[in-house]
PDB file of C-alpha atoms in Angstrom:
ATOM      1  CA  ALA Q1056      95.893  78.519  88.303  1.00  0.00           C
ATOM      2  CA  VAL Q1057      96.786  81.401  90.644  1.00  0.00           C
ATOM      3  CA  ASP Q1058      96.035  84.121  88.086  1.00  0.00           C
ATOM      4  CA  GLY Q1059      92.835  82.308  87.140  1.00  0.00           C
ATOM      5  CA  ALA Q1060      91.675  82.147  90.754  1.00  0.00           C
ATOM      6  CA  VAL Q1061      92.405  85.836  91.299  1.00  0.00           C
ATOM      7  CA  ALA Q1062      90.834  86.965  88.013  1.00  0.00           C
ATOM      8  CA  MET Q1063      87.794  84.655  88.188  1.00  0.00           C
ATOM      9  CA  PRO Q1064      84.666  86.817  88.104  1.00  0.00           C
ATOM     10  CA  GLY Q1065      81.995  86.670  90.751  1.00  0.00           C
ATOM     11  CA  ALA Q1066      81.812  86.389  94.508  1.00  0.00           C
ATOM     12  CA  LYS Q1067      84.685  84.822  96.450  1.00  0.00           C
ATOM     13  CA  ARG Q1068      85.222  83.786 100.051  1.00  0.00           C
ATOM     14  CA  LEU Q1069      88.385  83.180 102.017  1.00  0.00           C
ATOM     15  CA  ARG Q1070      87.470  81.600 105.369  1.00  0.00           C
ATOM     16  CA  MET Q1071      89.971  81.233 108.179  1.00  0.00           C
ATOM     17  CA  GLN Q1072      89.448  79.393 111.424  1.00  0.00           C
ATOM     18  CA  MET Q1073      91.925  80.837 113.849  1.00  0.00           C
ATOM     19  CA  LEU Q1074      94.272  78.344 115.485  1.00  0.00           C
ATOM     20  CA  GLN Q1075      95.504  80.844 118.066  1.00  0.00           C
ATOM     21  CA  ASP Q1076      94.683  84.262 119.483  1.00  0.00           C
ATOM     22  CA  VAL Q1077      95.887  87.027 117.168  1.00  0.00           C
ATOM     23  CA  PRO Q1078      95.959  90.691 118.220  1.00  0.00           C
ATOM     24  CA  ALA Q1079      94.679  93.132 115.594  1.00  0.00           C
ATOM     25  CA  GLY Q1080      98.148  94.659 115.218  1.00  0.00           C
ATOM     26  CA  GLU Q1081      99.644  91.306 114.238  1.00  0.00           C
ATOM     27  CA  PHE Q1082      96.796  90.627 111.805  1.00  0.00           C
ATOM     28  CA  THR Q1083      97.200  94.017 110.102  1.00  0.00           C
ATOM     29  CA  LYS Q1084     100.991  93.689 109.994  1.00  0.00           C
ATOM     30  CA  ALA Q1085     100.674  90.319 108.225  1.00  0.00           C
ATOM     31  CA  PHE Q1086      98.076  91.780 105.848  1.00  0.00           C
ATOM     32  CA  GLU Q1087     100.329  94.720 104.945  1.00  0.00           C
ATOM     33  CA  LYS Q1088     103.342  92.457 104.421  1.00  0.00           C
ATOM     34  CA  GLY Q1089     101.413  89.936 102.320  1.00  0.00           C
ATOM     35  CA  VAL Q1090      99.883  92.556 100.046  1.00  0.00           C
ATOM     36  CA  THR Q1091     103.181  94.422  99.632  1.00  0.00           C
ATOM     37  CA  ARG Q1092     105.103  91.237  98.800  1.00  0.00           C
ATOM     38  CA  ASN Q1093     102.577  90.074  96.198  1.00  0.00           C
ATOM     39  CA  THR Q1094     101.580  93.321  94.488  1.00  0.00           C
ATOM     40  CA  PRO Q1095     103.656  95.149  91.867  1.00  0.00           C
ATOM     41  CA  ALA Q1096     105.060  98.356  93.413  1.00  0.00           C
ATOM     42  CA  ALA Q1097     103.340 100.502  90.783  1.00  0.00           C
ATOM     43  CA  GLU Q1098      99.913  99.186  91.920  1.00  0.00           C
ATOM     44  CA  LEU Q1099     100.403  99.773  95.660  1.00  0.00           C
ATOM     45  CA  PRO Q1100      99.591 103.516  95.779  1.00  0.00           C
ATOM     46  CA  ALA Q1101      96.119 102.862  94.354  1.00  0.00           C
ATOM     47  CA  LEU Q1102      95.486 100.295  97.126  1.00  0.00           C
ATOM     48  CA  ARG Q1103      96.647 102.370 100.106  1.00  0.00           C
ATOM     49  CA  ALA Q1104      93.287 103.987 100.959  1.00  0.00           C
ATOM     50  CA  GLY Q1105      91.487 100.634 100.847  1.00  0.00           C
ATOM     51  CA  MET Q1106      94.241  98.980 102.864  1.00  0.00           C
ATOM     52  CA  SER Q1107      93.890 101.659 105.547  1.00  0.00           C
ATOM     53  CA  ARG Q1108      90.108 101.185 105.674  1.00  0.00           C
ATOM     54  CA  PHE Q1109      90.481  97.405 105.998  1.00  0.00           C
ATOM     55  CA  GLU Q1110      93.150  97.770 108.689  1.00  0.00           C
ATOM     56  CA  ALA Q1111      90.799 100.090 110.620  1.00  0.00           C
ATOM     57  CA  LEU Q1112      88.070  97.412 110.480  1.00  0.00           C
ATOM     58  CA  VAL Q1113      90.481  94.797 111.826  1.00  0.00           C
ATOM     59  CA  THR Q1114      91.732  97.162 114.527  1.00  0.00           C
ATOM     60  CA  GLY Q1115      88.126  97.696 115.604  1.00  0.00           C
ATOM     61  CA  VAL Q1116      87.844  93.978 116.369  1.00  0.00           C
ATOM     62  CA  GLY Q1117      90.792  94.218 118.769  1.00  0.00           C
ATOM     63  CA  GLN Q1118      91.745  90.556 118.658  1.00  0.00           C
ATOM     64  CA  VAL Q1119      90.599  87.387 116.977  1.00  0.00           C
ATOM     65  CA  ARG Q1120      90.624  84.415 119.270  1.00  0.00           C
ATOM     66  CA  LYS Q1121      91.416  80.759 118.825  1.00  0.00           C
ATOM     67  CA  GLY Q1122      88.415  79.120 117.161  1.00  0.00           C
ATOM     68  CA  ASP Q1123      87.033  82.342 115.653  1.00  0.00           C
ATOM     69  CA  ILE Q1124      85.905  82.193 112.017  1.00  0.00           C
ATOM     70  CA  VAL Q1125      87.124  85.114 109.907  1.00  0.00           C
ATOM     71  CA  ASP Q1126      85.503  85.538 106.492  1.00  0.00           C
ATOM     72  CA  LEU Q1127      87.012  87.768 103.833  1.00  0.00           C
ATOM     73  CA  ASP Q1128      84.463  87.945 101.050  1.00  0.00           C
ATOM     74  CA  LEU Q1129      84.387  89.648  97.694  1.00  0.00           C
ATOM     75  CA  ASP Q1130      80.916  90.907  96.869  1.00  0.00           C
ATOM     76  CA  PRO Q1131      81.343  92.250  93.318  1.00  0.00           C
ATOM     77  CA  ALA Q1132      78.733  94.949  93.944  1.00  0.00           C
ATOM     78  CA  ARG Q1133      80.121  96.100  97.315  1.00  0.00           C
ATOM     79  CA  GLY Q1134      83.794  95.097  97.573  1.00  0.00           C
ATOM     80  CA  LEU Q1135      85.730  93.419 100.390  1.00  0.00           C
ATOM     81  CA  VAL Q1136      83.391  92.315 103.179  1.00  0.00           C
ATOM     82  CA  PHE Q1137      84.978  91.443 106.540  1.00  0.00           C
ATOM     83  CA  SER Q1138      83.162  89.418 109.180  1.00  0.00           C
ATOM     84  CA  VAL Q1139      84.090  87.557 112.353  1.00  0.00           C
ATOM     85  CA  ASN Q1140      81.952  84.656 113.545  1.00  0.00           C
ATOM     86  CA  GLY Q1141      79.251  85.637 111.066  1.00  0.00           C
ATOM     87  CA  THR Q1142      79.063  89.257 112.236  1.00  0.00           C
ATOM     88  CA  LEU Q1143      79.784  91.933 109.642  1.00  0.00           C
ATOM     89  CA  ARG Q1144      82.522  94.306 110.781  1.00  0.00           C
ATOM     90  CA  GLY Q1145      81.994  97.750 109.302  1.00  0.00           C
ATOM     91  CA  GLU Q1146      81.155  98.737 105.762  1.00  0.00           C
ATOM     92  CA  PRO Q1147      82.659  96.876 102.787  1.00  0.00           C
ATOM     93  CA  VAL Q1148      85.828  98.268 101.252  1.00  0.00           C
ATOM     94  CA  ALA Q1149      84.869  99.133  97.662  1.00  0.00           C
ATOM     95  CA  GLY Q1150      86.596  97.798  94.573  1.00  0.00           C
ATOM     96  CA  PRO Q1151      87.912  94.397  93.515  1.00  0.00           C
ATOM     97  CA  ALA Q1152      91.609  95.383  93.401  1.00  0.00           C
ATOM     98  CA  LEU Q1153      92.125  95.169  97.170  1.00  0.00           C
ATOM     99  CA  TYR Q1154      90.507  91.740  97.338  1.00  0.00           C
ATOM    100  CA  ALA Q1155      92.713  90.521  94.471  1.00  0.00           C
ATOM    101  CA  ALA Q1156      95.785  91.788  96.337  1.00  0.00           C
ATOM    102  CA  LEU Q1157      94.623  90.087  99.526  1.00  0.00           C
ATOM    103  CA  LEU Q1158      93.994  86.821  97.690  1.00  0.00           C
ATOM    104  CA  ARG Q1159      97.494  86.964  96.162  1.00  0.00           C
ATOM    105  CA  SER Q1160      98.843  87.175  99.732  1.00  0.00           C
ATOM    106  CA  PHE Q1161      97.596  83.633 100.214  1.00  0.00           C
ATOM    107  CA  ILE Q1162      98.134  82.112  96.751  1.00  0.00           C
ATOM    108  CA  GLY Q1163     100.568  84.467  94.978  1.00  0.00           C
ATOM    109  CA  ASP Q1164     104.270  84.050  94.254  1.00  0.00           C
ATOM    110  CA  ARG Q1165     105.262  84.930  97.833  1.00  0.00           C
ATOM    111  CA  PRO Q1166     102.387  83.588  99.983  1.00  0.00           C
ATOM    112  CA  TYR Q1167     102.124  83.643 103.757  1.00  0.00           C
ATOM    113  CA  ASP Q1168     102.752  79.896 103.763  1.00  0.00           C
ATOM    114  CA  ASP Q1169     103.525  77.483 100.900  1.00  0.00           C
ATOM    115  CA  LYS Q1170     101.583  74.576 102.471  1.00  0.00           C
ATOM    116  CA  LEU Q1171      98.558  76.793 102.992  1.00  0.00           C
ATOM    117  CA  LYS Q1172      98.807  77.954  99.363  1.00  0.00           C
ATOM    118  CA  ALA Q1173      98.922  74.364  98.146  1.00  0.00           C
ATOM    119  CA  GLY Q1174      95.887  73.450 100.235  1.00  0.00           C
ATOM    120  CA  LEU Q1175      93.878  76.446  99.043  1.00  0.00           C
ATOM    121  CA  LEU Q1176      94.641  75.537  95.434  1.00  0.00           C
ATOM    122  CA  GLY Q1177      93.834  71.840  95.997  1.00  0.00           C
ATOM    123  CA  ARG Q1178      97.423  70.687  95.546  1.00  0.00           C
ATOM    124  CA  SER Q1179      99.711  68.604  97.700  1.00  0.00           C
ATOM    125  CA  ALA Q1180     102.454  70.567  99.450  1.00  0.00           C
TER     126      ALA Q1180
END
């Protein structure tokens, strides 16, 4: 199911409603850790430039606050699209590989949280 969700063609959206304030540095640190833990080491070098671009977009936000809606979308024609409360933040990060790596952070073998993974996949924890 995980590989199918990651490989499924077409647009995707991961929507998060923040339950607490999160400084950009914490958000990017979690992103880096999640991608690194769920991506084969041989694939990481090809993702580094995109990861840096995404981290710069997040840093530009400064902080997401409790109640904010963060959307991480895959637009197959444009790449990873990042928005906060419906407002686009910077240009999309091209290529589907970064989005797949990000998605694996949530539903891969070593997700951020097992209960969150189960919920995203429609399973009981």
